[in-house]
Amino acid sequence: MAQPQDFFGYTFAVENEDHTLANTLRFFLNKNPNVSFCGYSMPHPSEEVVNIRVQTTGDVPAARALRTACEELKEVTQHIKSEFLAELERFESAMEEDSPSKDE
């Protein structure tokens, strides 16, 4: 007989990632009031896999909480990118105005 699955507590194995993504997702997951526990581990430094454990309060499944964290992370990175590109454009425009022209 199959064992019932606990959709509110789950360990996700994410391949080809490291502490950078795992710690960021952990941060966003811990901000979620529906998440009662989140942590991650890397089984071994030579293995390119991160195990992310998500335990929710029971209001949402763990997969939904992880998806929400990924969506929030995407929004934040898109905002950072747009702000960076806007500032870069302002900087480059200022540099062009300050540089001597070739005709002088």
C-alpha atoms as a printed R data frame, in Angstrom:
    type eleno elety resid chain resno      x      y       z
1   ATOM     1    CA   MET     A     1  0.000  0.000   0.000
2   ATOM     2    CA   ALA     A     2  1.296  3.460  -0.909
3   ATOM     3    CA   GLN     A     3  2.143  5.807   1.914
4   ATOM     4    CA   PRO     A     4  0.199  9.098   2.031
5   ATOM     5    CA   GLN     A     5  2.287 12.039   0.932
6   ATOM     6    CA   ASP     A     6  2.765 15.108   3.078
7   ATOM     7    CA   PHE     A     7  2.231 17.971   0.649
8   ATOM     8    CA   PHE     A     8  2.796 20.517   3.402
9   ATOM     9    CA   GLY     A     9  6.327 19.348   4.142
10  ATOM    10    CA   TYR     A    10  8.699 18.444   1.363
11  ATOM    11    CA   THR     A    11 12.401 18.373   0.505
12  ATOM    12    CA   PHE     A    12 13.184 19.636  -2.971
13  ATOM    13    CA   ALA     A    13 16.438 18.621  -4.657
14  ATOM    14    CA   VAL     A    14 17.702 21.381  -6.944
15  ATOM    15    CA   GLU     A    15 20.503 20.335  -9.271
16  ATOM    16    CA   ASN     A    16 23.351 22.501 -10.580
17  ATOM    17    CA   GLU     A    17 22.879 25.181  -7.923
18  ATOM    18    CA   ASP     A    18 24.739 26.225  -4.800
19  ATOM    19    CA   HIS     A    19 24.458 28.396  -1.687
20  ATOM    20    CA   THR     A    20 23.708 31.526  -3.722
21  ATOM    21    CA   LEU     A    21 20.281 30.422  -4.894
22  ATOM    22    CA   ALA     A    22 19.509 28.236  -1.879
23  ATOM    23    CA   ASN     A    23 20.146 30.953   0.699
24  ATOM    24    CA   THR     A    24 18.178 33.507  -1.321
25  ATOM    25    CA   LEU     A    25 15.195 31.162  -1.625
26  ATOM    26    CA   ARG     A    26 15.462 30.388   2.075
27  ATOM    27    CA   PHE     A    27 15.219 34.122   2.781
28  ATOM    28    CA   PHE     A    28 12.063 34.540   0.669
29  ATOM    29    CA   LEU     A    29 10.496 31.355   2.053
30  ATOM    30    CA   ASN     A    30 11.065 32.461   5.639
31  ATOM    31    CA   LYS     A    31  9.270 35.754   4.891
32  ATOM    32    CA   ASN     A    32  6.150 33.794   3.920
33  ATOM    33    CA   PRO     A    33  3.727 33.582   6.873
34  ATOM    34    CA   ASN     A    34  2.502 30.203   5.559
35  ATOM    35    CA   VAL     A    35  5.986 28.661   5.970
36  ATOM    36    CA   SER     A    36  6.743 27.312   9.422
37  ATOM    37    CA   PHE     A    37 10.221 25.999   8.571
38  ATOM    38    CA   CYS     A    38 12.676 26.315   5.740
39  ATOM    39    CA   GLY     A    39 16.274 25.261   5.519
40  ATOM    40    CA   TYR     A    40 18.711 23.921   3.009
41  ATOM    41    CA   SER     A    41 21.710 21.659   2.889
42  ATOM    42    CA   MET     A    42 24.297 20.563   0.412
43  ATOM    43    CA   PRO     A    43 24.993 16.849   0.843
44  ATOM    44    CA   HIS     A    44 28.610 17.122  -0.270
45  ATOM    45    CA   PRO     A    45 30.753 19.873  -1.856
46  ATOM    46    CA   SER     A    46 31.492 17.677  -4.869
47  ATOM    47    CA   GLU     A    47 27.776 17.145  -5.545
48  ATOM    48    CA   GLU     A    48 26.037 19.893  -7.468
49  ATOM    49    CA   VAL     A    49 22.724 19.553  -5.650
50  ATOM    50    CA   VAL     A    50 20.979 21.581  -2.962
51  ATOM    51    CA   ASN     A    51 18.253 20.107  -0.773
52  ATOM    52    CA   ILE     A    52 15.666 22.700   0.249
53  ATOM    53    CA   ARG     A    53 13.285 21.627   3.017
54  ATOM    54    CA   VAL     A    54  9.968 23.482   3.203
55  ATOM    55    CA   GLN     A    55  7.375 22.910   5.913
56  ATOM    56    CA   THR     A    56  4.192 24.961   5.728
57  ATOM    57    CA   THR     A    57  1.471 25.662   8.265
58  ATOM    58    CA   GLY     A    58 -0.964 23.579   6.239
59  ATOM    59    CA   ASP     A    59 -2.652 26.473   4.461
60  ATOM    60    CA   VAL     A    60 -0.644 26.016   1.256
61  ATOM    61    CA   PRO     A    61  1.347 23.085  -0.138
62  ATOM    62    CA   ALA     A    62  5.123 23.252   0.114
63  ATOM    63    CA   ALA     A    63  5.451 23.337  -3.691
64  ATOM    64    CA   ARG     A    64  3.223 26.438  -3.847
65  ATOM    65    CA   ALA     A    65  5.313 28.163  -1.189
66  ATOM    66    CA   LEU     A    66  8.487 27.410  -3.141
67  ATOM    67    CA   ARG     A    67  6.929 28.638  -6.391
68  ATOM    68    CA   THR     A    68  5.863 31.870  -4.674
69  ATOM    69    CA   ALA     A    69  9.411 32.388  -3.374
70  ATOM    70    CA   CYS     A    70 10.790 31.847  -6.885
71  ATOM    71    CA   GLU     A    71  8.307 34.345  -8.326
72  ATOM    72    CA   GLU     A    72  9.220 36.935  -5.674
73  ATOM    73    CA   LEU     A    73 12.918 36.387  -6.356
74  ATOM    74    CA   LYS     A    74 12.301 36.859 -10.084
75  ATOM    75    CA   GLU     A    75 10.467 40.136  -9.444
76  ATOM    76    CA   VAL     A    76 13.280 41.439  -7.251
77  ATOM    77    CA   THR     A    77 15.995 40.507  -9.741
78  ATOM    78    CA   GLN     A    78 14.051 42.124 -12.595
79  ATOM    79    CA   HIS     A    79 13.716 45.311 -10.540
80  ATOM    80    CA   ILE     A    80 17.437 45.317  -9.723
81  ATOM    81    CA   LYS     A    81 18.278 44.787 -13.387
82  ATOM    82    CA   SER     A    82 16.025 47.619 -14.578
83  ATOM    83    CA   GLU     A    83 17.393 50.018 -11.942
84  ATOM    84    CA   PHE     A    84 20.966 49.061 -12.823
85  ATOM    85    CA   LEU     A    85 20.409 49.556 -16.559
86  ATOM    86    CA   ALA     A    86 18.722 52.932 -15.988
87  ATOM    87    CA   GLU     A    87 21.595 54.111 -13.816
88  ATOM    88    CA   LEU     A    88 24.131 52.814 -16.329
89  ATOM    89    CA   GLU     A    89 22.408 54.778 -19.079
90  ATOM    90    CA   ARG     A    90 22.481 57.958 -16.938
91  ATOM    91    CA   PHE     A    91 26.153 57.399 -16.197
92  ATOM    92    CA   GLU     A    92 27.068 56.840 -19.844
93  ATOM    93    CA   SER     A    93 25.116 59.952 -20.887
94  ATOM    94    CA   ALA     A    94 26.953 62.025 -18.275
95  ATOM    95    CA   MET     A    95 30.303 60.631 -19.438
96  ATOM    96    CA   GLU     A    96 29.523 61.568 -23.049
97  ATOM    97    CA   GLU     A    97 28.611 65.114 -22.013
98  ATOM    98    CA   ASP     A    98 31.824 65.498 -19.998
99  ATOM    99    CA   SER     A    99 34.187 64.058 -22.621
100 ATOM   100    CA   PRO     A   100 35.932 66.483 -24.986
101 ATOM   101    CA   SER     A   101 34.701 66.331 -28.547
102 ATOM   102    CA   LYS     A   102 37.028 65.125 -31.290
103 ATOM   103    CA   ASP     A   103 36.613 68.422 -33.200
104 ATOM   104    CA   GLU     A   104 38.307 70.465 -30.480
